[in-house]
mmCIF file of C-alpha atoms and ligand atoms in Angstrom:
data_model
loop_
_atom_site.group_PDB
_atom_site.id
_atom_site.type_symbol
_atom_site.label_atom_id
_atom_site.label_comp_id
_atom_site.label_asym_id
_atom_site.label_seq_id
_atom_site.Cartn_x
_atom_site.Cartn_y
_atom_site.Cartn_z
ATOM 1 C CA UNK A 1 -9.629 -16.215 2.928
ATOM 2 C CA UNK A 2 -13.390 -16.324 2.828
ATOM 3 C CA UNK A 3 -13.887 -14.194 -0.254
ATOM 4 C CA UNK A 4 -10.568 -14.407 -2.096
ATOM 5 C CA UNK A 5 -8.912 -17.718 -2.701
ATOM 6 C CA UNK A 6 -5.947 -18.667 -4.857
ATOM 7 C CA UNK A 7 -2.585 -16.921 -4.885
ATOM 8 C CA UNK A 8 -1.477 -13.665 -3.352
ATOM 9 C CA UNK A 9 1.498 -11.674 -4.698
ATOM 10 C CA UNK A 10 2.985 -9.525 -1.943
ATOM 11 C CA UNK A 11 5.663 -6.883 -2.602
ATOM 12 C CA UNK A 12 8.021 -5.967 0.236
ATOM 13 C CA UNK A 13 7.408 -9.393 1.736
ATOM 14 C CA UNK A 14 10.819 -9.864 3.383
ATOM 15 C CA UNK A 15 9.967 -7.988 6.583
ATOM 16 C CA UNK A 16 7.541 -5.598 8.311
ATOM 17 C CA UNK A 17 3.953 -5.217 7.081
ATOM 18 C CA UNK A 18 4.494 -7.395 3.998
ATOM 19 C CA UNK A 19 5.934 -10.331 5.975
ATOM 20 C CA UNK A 20 2.899 -10.220 8.346
ATOM 21 C CA UNK A 21 0.541 -10.205 5.348
ATOM 22 C CA UNK A 22 2.429 -13.293 4.049
ATOM 23 C CA UNK A 23 1.929 -14.995 7.423
ATOM 24 C CA UNK A 24 -1.782 -14.178 7.685
ATOM 25 C CA UNK A 25 -2.625 -14.993 4.032
ATOM 26 C CA UNK A 26 -0.759 -18.296 4.152
ATOM 27 C CA UNK A 27 -2.672 -19.206 7.313
ATOM 28 C CA UNK A 28 -5.886 -18.397 5.407
ATOM 29 C CA UNK A 29 -4.804 -20.984 2.818
ATOM 30 C CA UNK A 30 -3.601 -18.766 0.009
ATOM 31 C CA UNK A 31 -0.561 -19.692 -2.026
ATOM 32 C CA UNK A 32 2.036 -16.898 -2.080
ATOM 33 C CA UNK A 33 4.406 -15.123 -4.381
ATOM 34 C CA UNK A 34 6.893 -13.102 -2.306
ATOM 35 C CA UNK A 35 8.663 -10.168 -3.882
ATOM 36 C CA UNK A 36 11.569 -8.120 -2.372
ATOM 37 C CA UNK A 37 15.360 -7.801 -2.659
ATOM 38 C CA UNK A 38 16.438 -9.875 0.363
ATOM 39 C CA UNK A 39 16.141 -13.472 -0.882
ATOM 40 C CA UNK A 40 17.554 -15.068 2.299
ATOM 41 C CA UNK A 41 14.901 -13.437 4.470
ATOM 42 C CA UNK A 42 12.124 -14.488 2.105
ATOM 43 C CA UNK A 43 13.441 -18.058 2.055
ATOM 44 C CA UNK A 44 13.398 -18.235 5.827
ATOM 45 C CA UNK A 45 9.816 -16.867 5.916
ATOM 46 C CA UNK A 46 8.732 -19.228 3.134
ATOM 47 C CA UNK A 47 10.202 -22.295 4.850
ATOM 48 C CA UNK A 48 8.367 -21.499 8.064
ATOM 49 C CA UNK A 49 5.055 -20.845 6.305
ATOM 50 C CA UNK A 50 5.285 -23.951 4.112
ATOM 51 C CA UNK A 51 5.896 -25.996 7.257
ATOM 52 C CA UNK A 52 3.036 -24.339 9.212
ATOM 53 C CA UNK A 53 0.436 -24.199 6.423
ATOM 54 C CA UNK A 54 1.462 -26.388 3.474
ATOM 55 C CA UNK A 55 0.759 -23.631 0.942
ATOM 56 C CA UNK A 56 2.946 -23.237 -2.163
ATOM 57 C CA UNK A 57 5.325 -20.305 -1.970
ATOM 58 C CA UNK A 58 7.353 -18.812 -4.819
ATOM 59 C CA UNK A 59 10.014 -16.126 -4.413
ATOM 60 C CA UNK A 60 10.787 -13.398 -6.942
ATOM 61 C CA UNK A 61 13.949 -11.405 -6.110
ATOM 62 C CA UNK A 62 13.254 -7.872 -7.389
ATOM 63 C CA UNK A 63 14.459 -4.348 -6.839
ATOM 64 C CA UNK A 64 11.236 -2.449 -7.593
ATOM 65 C CA UNK A 65 13.102 0.709 -8.450
ATOM 66 C CA UNK A 66 14.449 -1.164 -11.484
ATOM 67 C CA UNK A 67 12.407 -1.055 -14.657
ATOM 68 C CA UNK A 68 13.463 -4.580 -15.660
ATOM 69 C CA UNK A 69 12.544 -6.055 -12.255
ATOM 70 C CA UNK A 70 9.114 -4.353 -12.233
ATOM 71 C CA UNK A 71 8.576 -5.829 -15.708
ATOM 72 C CA UNK A 72 9.388 -9.309 -14.332
ATOM 73 C CA UNK A 73 6.692 -8.911 -11.651
ATOM 74 C CA UNK A 74 4.216 -7.515 -14.208
ATOM 75 C CA UNK A 75 4.756 -10.624 -16.286
ATOM 76 C CA UNK A 76 4.105 -12.836 -13.260
ATOM 77 C CA UNK A 77 0.833 -10.947 -12.602
ATOM 78 C CA UNK A 78 -0.177 -11.376 -16.259
ATOM 79 C CA UNK A 79 0.164 -15.192 -15.971
ATOM 80 C CA UNK A 80 -3.438 -15.258 -14.749
ATOM 81 C CA UNK A 81 -3.315 -17.339 -11.549
ATOM 82 C CA UNK A 82 -2.796 -14.458 -9.053
ATOM 83 C CA UNK A 83 -6.037 -13.520 -7.265
ATOM 84 C CA UNK A 84 -4.738 -10.855 -4.844
ATOM 85 C CA UNK A 85 -2.029 -8.195 -5.186
ATOM 86 C CA UNK A 86 -0.678 -6.599 -2.003
ATOM 87 C CA UNK A 87 1.189 -3.502 -3.216
ATOM 88 C CA UNK A 88 3.214 -2.995 -0.023
ATOM 89 C CA UNK A 89 6.892 -2.341 -0.777
ATOM 90 C CA UNK A 90 7.771 1.248 0.096
ATOM 91 C CA UNK A 91 10.354 3.512 1.590
ATOM 92 C CA UNK A 92 10.591 6.784 3.409
ATOM 93 C CA UNK A 93 13.100 9.623 2.932
ATOM 94 C CA UNK A 94 15.827 10.532 5.398
ATOM 95 C CA UNK A 95 15.083 14.219 5.606
ATOM 96 C CA UNK A 96 13.003 16.568 3.458
ATOM 97 C CA UNK A 97 13.388 18.071 -0.028
ATOM 98 C CA UNK A 98 16.094 20.283 1.492
ATOM 99 C CA UNK A 99 18.303 17.335 2.368
ATOM 100 C CA UNK A 100 17.583 15.043 -0.644
ATOM 101 C CA UNK A 101 18.708 15.367 -4.258
ATOM 102 C CA UNK A 102 17.462 14.082 -7.610
ATOM 103 C CA UNK A 103 18.685 10.516 -7.067
ATOM 104 C CA UNK A 104 16.873 10.031 -3.757
ATOM 105 C CA UNK A 105 13.712 11.808 -5.015
ATOM 106 C CA UNK A 106 13.605 9.668 -8.143
ATOM 107 C CA UNK A 107 14.155 6.517 -6.046
ATOM 108 C CA UNK A 108 11.251 7.057 -3.669
ATOM 109 C CA UNK A 109 8.898 7.936 -6.536
ATOM 110 C CA UNK A 110 10.010 4.820 -8.451
ATOM 111 C CA UNK A 111 9.375 2.529 -5.487
ATOM 112 C CA UNK A 112 6.302 4.189 -3.930
ATOM 113 C CA UNK A 113 4.504 5.386 -7.084
ATOM 114 C CA UNK A 114 5.778 3.941 -10.359
ATOM 115 C CA UNK A 115 6.096 0.296 -9.213
ATOM 116 C CA UNK A 116 2.745 0.016 -7.429
ATOM 117 C CA UNK A 117 0.977 1.789 -10.309
ATOM 118 C CA UNK A 118 2.458 -0.574 -12.888
ATOM 119 C CA UNK A 119 1.682 -3.629 -10.715
ATOM 120 C CA UNK A 120 -1.864 -2.440 -10.001
ATOM 121 C CA UNK A 121 -2.462 -1.851 -13.742
ATOM 122 C CA UNK A 122 -1.032 -5.282 -14.670
ATOM 123 C CA UNK A 123 -3.227 -7.022 -12.089
ATOM 124 C CA UNK A 124 -6.287 -4.955 -12.952
ATOM 125 C CA UNK A 125 -6.057 -6.135 -16.549
ATOM 126 C CA UNK A 126 -5.670 -9.785 -15.521
ATOM 127 C CA UNK A 127 -8.450 -9.512 -12.898
ATOM 128 C CA UNK A 128 -10.948 -7.817 -15.200
ATOM 129 C CA UNK A 129 -10.347 -10.521 -17.806
ATOM 130 C CA UNK A 130 -11.340 -13.138 -15.196
ATOM 131 C CA UNK A 131 -14.072 -10.998 -13.589
ATOM 132 C CA UNK A 132 -12.511 -11.323 -10.097
ATOM 133 C CA UNK A 133 -9.542 -10.352 -8.008
ATOM 134 C CA UNK A 134 -8.398 -7.898 -5.322
ATOM 135 C CA UNK A 135 -5.795 -5.145 -5.135
ATOM 136 C CA UNK A 136 -4.566 -3.904 -1.738
ATOM 137 C CA UNK A 137 -2.493 -0.720 -1.781
ATOM 138 C CA UNK A 138 -0.577 0.126 1.393
ATOM 139 C CA UNK A 139 -0.779 3.894 1.566
ATOM 140 C CA UNK A 140 -0.493 5.867 4.858
ATOM 141 C CA UNK A 141 -2.507 8.207 7.080
ATOM 142 C CA UNK A 142 -0.014 10.804 5.823
ATOM 143 C CA UNK A 143 -2.048 10.811 2.574
ATOM 144 C CA UNK A 144 -4.521 12.824 4.677
ATOM 145 C CA UNK A 145 -1.977 14.769 6.667
ATOM 146 C CA UNK A 146 0.674 16.383 4.391
ATOM 147 C CA UNK A 147 1.510 19.017 6.995
ATOM 148 C CA UNK A 148 2.804 16.298 9.340
ATOM 149 C CA UNK A 149 5.628 14.976 7.080
ATOM 150 C CA UNK A 150 8.062 15.804 4.283
ATOM 151 C CA UNK A 151 5.557 16.130 1.429
ATOM 152 C CA UNK A 152 7.360 13.610 -0.789
ATOM 153 C CA UNK A 153 6.660 10.407 1.136
ATOM 154 C CA UNK A 154 3.208 11.701 2.099
ATOM 155 C CA UNK A 155 2.625 12.755 -1.508
ATOM 156 C CA UNK A 156 3.424 9.225 -2.784
ATOM 157 C CA UNK A 157 0.891 7.883 -0.289
ATOM 158 C CA UNK A 158 -1.768 10.446 -1.379
ATOM 159 C CA UNK A 159 -1.142 9.242 -4.928
ATOM 160 C CA UNK A 160 -1.823 5.620 -3.853
ATOM 161 C CA UNK A 161 -5.033 6.671 -2.037
ATOM 162 C CA UNK A 162 -6.201 8.570 -5.138
ATOM 163 C CA UNK A 163 -5.325 5.631 -7.394
ATOM 164 C CA UNK A 164 -7.116 3.195 -5.116
ATOM 165 C CA UNK A 165 -10.318 5.253 -4.991
ATOM 166 C CA UNK A 166 -10.277 5.690 -8.762
ATOM 167 C CA UNK A 167 -9.753 1.938 -9.255
ATOM 168 C CA UNK A 168 -12.606 1.195 -6.843
ATOM 169 C CA UNK A 169 -14.892 3.441 -8.926
ATOM 170 C CA UNK A 170 -13.766 1.904 -12.220
ATOM 171 C CA UNK A 171 -13.386 -1.777 -11.343
ATOM 172 C CA UNK A 172 -15.841 -2.728 -8.623
ATOM 173 C CA UNK A 173 -18.565 -3.530 -11.133
ATOM 174 C CA UNK A 174 -16.103 -5.710 -13.019
ATOM 175 C CA UNK A 175 -15.606 -7.979 -10.050
ATOM 176 C CA UNK A 176 -12.364 -6.335 -8.843
ATOM 177 C CA UNK A 177 -12.132 -5.129 -5.233
ATOM 178 C CA UNK A 178 -9.609 -2.367 -4.402
ATOM 179 C CA UNK A 179 -8.622 -1.516 -0.809
ATOM 180 C CA UNK A 180 -6.417 1.393 0.310
ATOM 181 C CA UNK A 181 -4.879 0.680 3.725
ATOM 182 C CA UNK A 182 -3.758 3.747 5.662
ATOM 183 C CA UNK A 183 -1.500 2.764 8.550
ATOM 184 C CA UNK A 184 -0.412 5.326 11.135
ATOM 185 C CA UNK A 185 3.042 4.935 12.626
ATOM 186 C CA UNK A 186 3.725 1.222 12.829
ATOM 187 C CA UNK A 187 6.709 -0.470 14.434
ATOM 188 C CA UNK A 188 8.815 -1.794 11.519
ATOM 189 C CA UNK A 189 12.289 -1.258 10.075
ATOM 190 C CA UNK A 190 11.111 1.604 7.835
ATOM 191 C CA UNK A 191 11.947 4.091 10.582
ATOM 192 C CA UNK A 192 15.519 2.964 11.101
ATOM 193 C CA UNK A 193 16.023 2.602 7.335
ATOM 194 C CA UNK A 194 15.132 6.278 6.903
ATOM 195 C CA UNK A 195 17.211 7.539 9.839
ATOM 196 C CA UNK A 196 14.382 7.958 12.315
ATOM 197 C CA UNK A 197 13.941 6.645 15.857
ATOM 198 C CA UNK A 198 10.545 5.044 16.246
ATOM 199 C CA UNK A 199 11.041 4.981 20.035
ATOM 200 C CA UNK A 200 11.120 8.794 20.056
ATOM 201 C CA UNK A 201 7.370 8.921 19.541
ATOM 202 C CA UNK A 202 5.168 9.439 22.602
ATOM 203 C CA UNK A 203 3.580 6.441 24.234
ATOM 204 C CA UNK A 204 0.422 5.233 22.473
ATOM 205 C CA UNK A 205 1.409 6.672 19.079
ATOM 206 C CA UNK A 206 2.975 3.565 17.389
ATOM 207 C CA UNK A 207 0.966 0.454 16.407
ATOM 208 C CA UNK A 208 2.296 -3.068 16.559
ATOM 209 C CA UNK A 209 2.690 -4.490 13.025
ATOM 210 C CA UNK A 210 0.628 -7.632 13.786
ATOM 211 C CA UNK A 211 -2.243 -5.514 15.035
ATOM 212 C CA UNK A 212 -2.029 -3.285 11.956
ATOM 213 C CA UNK A 213 -2.258 -6.168 9.482
ATOM 214 C CA UNK A 214 -4.995 -7.976 11.412
ATOM 215 C CA UNK A 215 -7.088 -4.788 11.404
ATOM 216 C CA UNK A 216 -6.390 -4.208 7.711
ATOM 217 C CA UNK A 217 -7.674 -7.750 7.015
ATOM 218 C CA UNK A 218 -10.860 -7.021 8.957
ATOM 219 C CA UNK A 219 -11.383 -4.090 6.600
ATOM 220 C CA UNK A 220 -10.536 -6.382 3.651
ATOM 221 C CA UNK A 221 -13.143 -8.945 4.700
ATOM 222 C CA UNK A 222 -15.699 -6.143 4.990
ATOM 223 C CA UNK A 223 -14.736 -4.968 1.501
ATOM 224 C CA UNK A 224 -13.942 -1.479 2.732
ATOM 225 C CA UNK A 225 -12.550 0.851 0.072
ATOM 226 C CA UNK A 226 -10.401 2.660 2.612
ATOM 227 C CA UNK A 227 -9.207 1.157 5.896
ATOM 228 C CA UNK A 228 -7.601 3.307 8.594
ATOM 229 C CA UNK A 229 -6.741 0.976 11.495
ATOM 230 C CA UNK A 230 -5.880 3.694 14.118
ATOM 231 C CA UNK A 231 -8.931 5.913 13.420
ATOM 232 C CA UNK A 232 -11.556 5.270 16.104
ATOM 233 C CA UNK A 233 -14.253 7.620 14.834
ATOM 234 C CA UNK A 234 -15.114 6.580 11.296
ATOM 235 C CA UNK A 235 -17.433 9.579 10.906
ATOM 236 C CA UNK A 236 -14.365 11.863 10.696
ATOM 237 C CA UNK A 237 -13.262 10.160 7.479
ATOM 238 C CA UNK A 238 -16.821 9.893 6.188
ATOM 239 C CA UNK A 239 -17.364 13.613 6.683
ATOM 240 C CA UNK A 240 -14.250 14.406 4.723
ATOM 241 C CA UNK A 241 -15.353 12.120 1.906
ATOM 242 C CA UNK A 242 -18.794 13.706 1.830
ATOM 243 C CA UNK A 243 -17.358 17.219 1.756
ATOM 244 C CA UNK A 244 -15.027 16.231 -1.096
ATOM 245 C CA UNK A 245 -17.811 14.570 -3.120
ATOM 246 C CA UNK A 246 -20.127 17.545 -2.543
ATOM 247 C CA UNK A 247 -17.508 19.795 -4.194
ATOM 248 C CA UNK A 248 -17.510 17.538 -7.290
ATOM 249 C CA UNK A 249 -20.214 19.262 -9.359
ATOM 250 C CA UNK A 250 -18.592 22.683 -8.708
ATOM 251 C CA UNK A 251 -15.045 21.851 -9.767
ATOM 252 C CA UNK A 252 -15.215 22.538 -13.506
ATOM 253 C CA UNK A 253 -17.138 25.476 -14.976
ATOM 254 C CA UNK A 254 -16.807 27.651 -18.060
ATOM 255 C CA UNK A 255 -17.277 30.738 -15.853
ATOM 256 C CA UNK A 256 -14.686 32.062 -13.460
ATOM 257 C CA UNK A 257 -16.045 31.988 -9.887
ATOM 258 C CA UNK A 258 -17.314 35.397 -8.728
ATOM 259 C CA UNK A 259 -14.644 35.520 -6.062
ATOM 260 C CA UNK A 260 -11.952 35.621 -8.813
ATOM 261 C CA UNK A 261 -13.745 38.023 -11.094
ATOM 262 C CA UNK A 262 -11.561 40.990 -12.152
ATOM 263 C CA UNK A 263 -12.161 44.005 -9.987
ATOM 264 C CA UNK A 264 -13.076 47.010 -12.156
ATOM 265 C CA UNK A 265 -10.156 49.518 -12.346
HETATM 266 P P1 LIG B 2 9.893 -2.070 6.089
HETATM 267 O O1 LIG B 2 9.843 -2.850 7.362
HETATM 268 O O2 LIG B 2 11.043 -1.170 5.821
HETATM 269 O O3 LIG B 2 9.665 -3.064 4.898
HETATM 270 C C1 LIG B 2 9.737 -2.595 3.582
HETATM 271 C C2 LIG B 2 9.634 -3.740 2.617
HETATM 272 O O4 LIG B 2 9.772 -3.236 1.303
HETATM 273 C C3 LIG B 2 10.726 -4.778 2.859
HETATM 274 O O5 LIG B 2 10.239 -6.064 2.588
HETATM 275 C C4 LIG B 2 11.771 -4.384 1.803
HETATM 276 O O6 LIG B 2 12.432 -5.570 1.399
HETATM 277 C C5 LIG B 2 10.868 -3.869 0.655
HETATM 278 N N1 LIG B 2 11.606 -2.998 -0.207
HETATM 279 C C6 LIG B 2 12.253 -1.839 0.180
HETATM 280 N N2 LIG B 2 12.896 -1.342 -0.900
HETATM 281 C C7 LIG B 2 12.603 -2.158 -1.951
HETATM 282 C C8 LIG B 2 12.996 -2.181 -3.309
HETATM 283 N N3 LIG B 2 13.797 -1.242 -3.830
HETATM 284 N N4 LIG B 2 12.546 -3.167 -4.115
HETATM 285 C C9 LIG B 2 11.775 -4.144 -3.585
HETATM 286 N N5 LIG B 2 11.355 -4.187 -2.321
HETATM 287 C C10 LIG B 2 11.804 -3.206 -1.495
HETATM 288 O O7 LIG B 2 8.618 -1.101 5.991
HETATM 289 P P2 LIG B 2 7.077 -1.306 6.392
HETATM 290 O O8 LIG B 2 6.805 -0.372 7.487
HETATM 291 O O9 LIG B 2 6.759 -2.753 6.518
HETATM 292 O O10 LIG B 2 6.445 -0.702 5.070
HETATM 293 C C11 LIG B 2 5.538 -1.385 4.221
HETATM 294 C C12 LIG B 2 4.634 -0.359 3.610
HETATM 295 O O11 LIG B 2 3.858 0.248 4.612
HETATM 296 C C13 LIG B 2 5.384 0.763 2.865
HETATM 297 O O12 LIG B 2 4.733 1.098 1.661
HETATM 298 C C14 LIG B 2 5.268 1.921 3.864
HETATM 299 O O13 LIG B 2 5.341 3.176 3.201
HETATM 300 C C15 LIG B 2 3.891 1.654 4.440
HETATM 301 N N6 LIG B 2 3.628 2.339 5.747
HETATM 302 C C16 LIG B 2 4.416 2.074 6.798
HETATM 303 C C17 LIG B 2 4.169 2.713 8.006
HETATM 304 C C18 LIG B 2 5.005 2.472 9.240
HETATM 305 O O14 LIG B 2 4.952 3.309 10.177
HETATM 306 N N7 LIG B 2 5.787 1.389 9.279
HETATM 307 C C19 LIG B 2 3.156 3.662 8.083
HETATM 308 C C20 LIG B 2 2.342 3.927 6.983
HETATM 309 C C21 LIG B 2 2.629 3.234 5.799
HETATM 310 P P3 LIG B 2 13.994 -5.656 0.886
HETATM 311 O O15 LIG B 2 14.785 -4.722 1.713
HETATM 312 O O16 LIG B 2 14.308 -7.094 1.128
HETATM 313 O O17 LIG B 2 13.936 -5.308 -0.576
#
């Protein structure tokens, strides 16, 4: 990698988007730390990438819904040699709030919100101490489109976008680059794992996972704060950002806005 060298820690590296990141980053010469539950799959990937690239690859088996396993990965990030965190592990719900109970809701929030927040915080501390490093958070276009999904998955991804933008604002002058990647529908196992048929989408709707990661890395090399691989017209996102930032000075006032003033009886 031209601007980030060293070691990348990738969560959810056993398949899908995370496994393609592992492939691309190893081919850029980065050493890897792979994190997921399926050790056999990570070993197969690591063997291939060691053979193809000669980089060093470590495997950390972890269920990132488990507090103890997240702590293990936090400790690895605190060791000081990691230069890039790819916060990628995530899941979707089978159904909406109507079909899911407390266990399922707590699980998706643990994996999609709590774990990436703790890992971003651990790496931010280590990176700020060194004055360099990069955090990539895999969010989703659903962060911008809550009406299109269940609200829980999309809400976790809106959280990650918000966290990424706040980290960009806080850490960029400390040498730490943060990127939020917002994939649209991408062909991976996440669909089948959450009871959905990716082939049911209309033609032209679903991106190939290799294309998604290659585009995300173009955004990474450009040091984009937010990368949306399927969005052709960048000005649509820019306009939304500008409208949001323009509201900023008006969002906290001692006076109630006229439009909410009590109507005289
Ligand atoms: P995927 O093919 O289902 O892969 C998910 C990865 O996360 C796997 O490596 C899985 O490994 C790991 N994982 C799942 N549960 C875990 C747990 N409890 N602890 C640790 N690791 C766990 O999904 P993907 O599409 O590549 O998703 C990657 C990221 O992209 C997710 O955050 C997802 O929300 C986001 N995304 C995907 C799409 C899409 O359409 N595919 C669109 C927008 C955003 P193990 O099973 O081995 O643990």
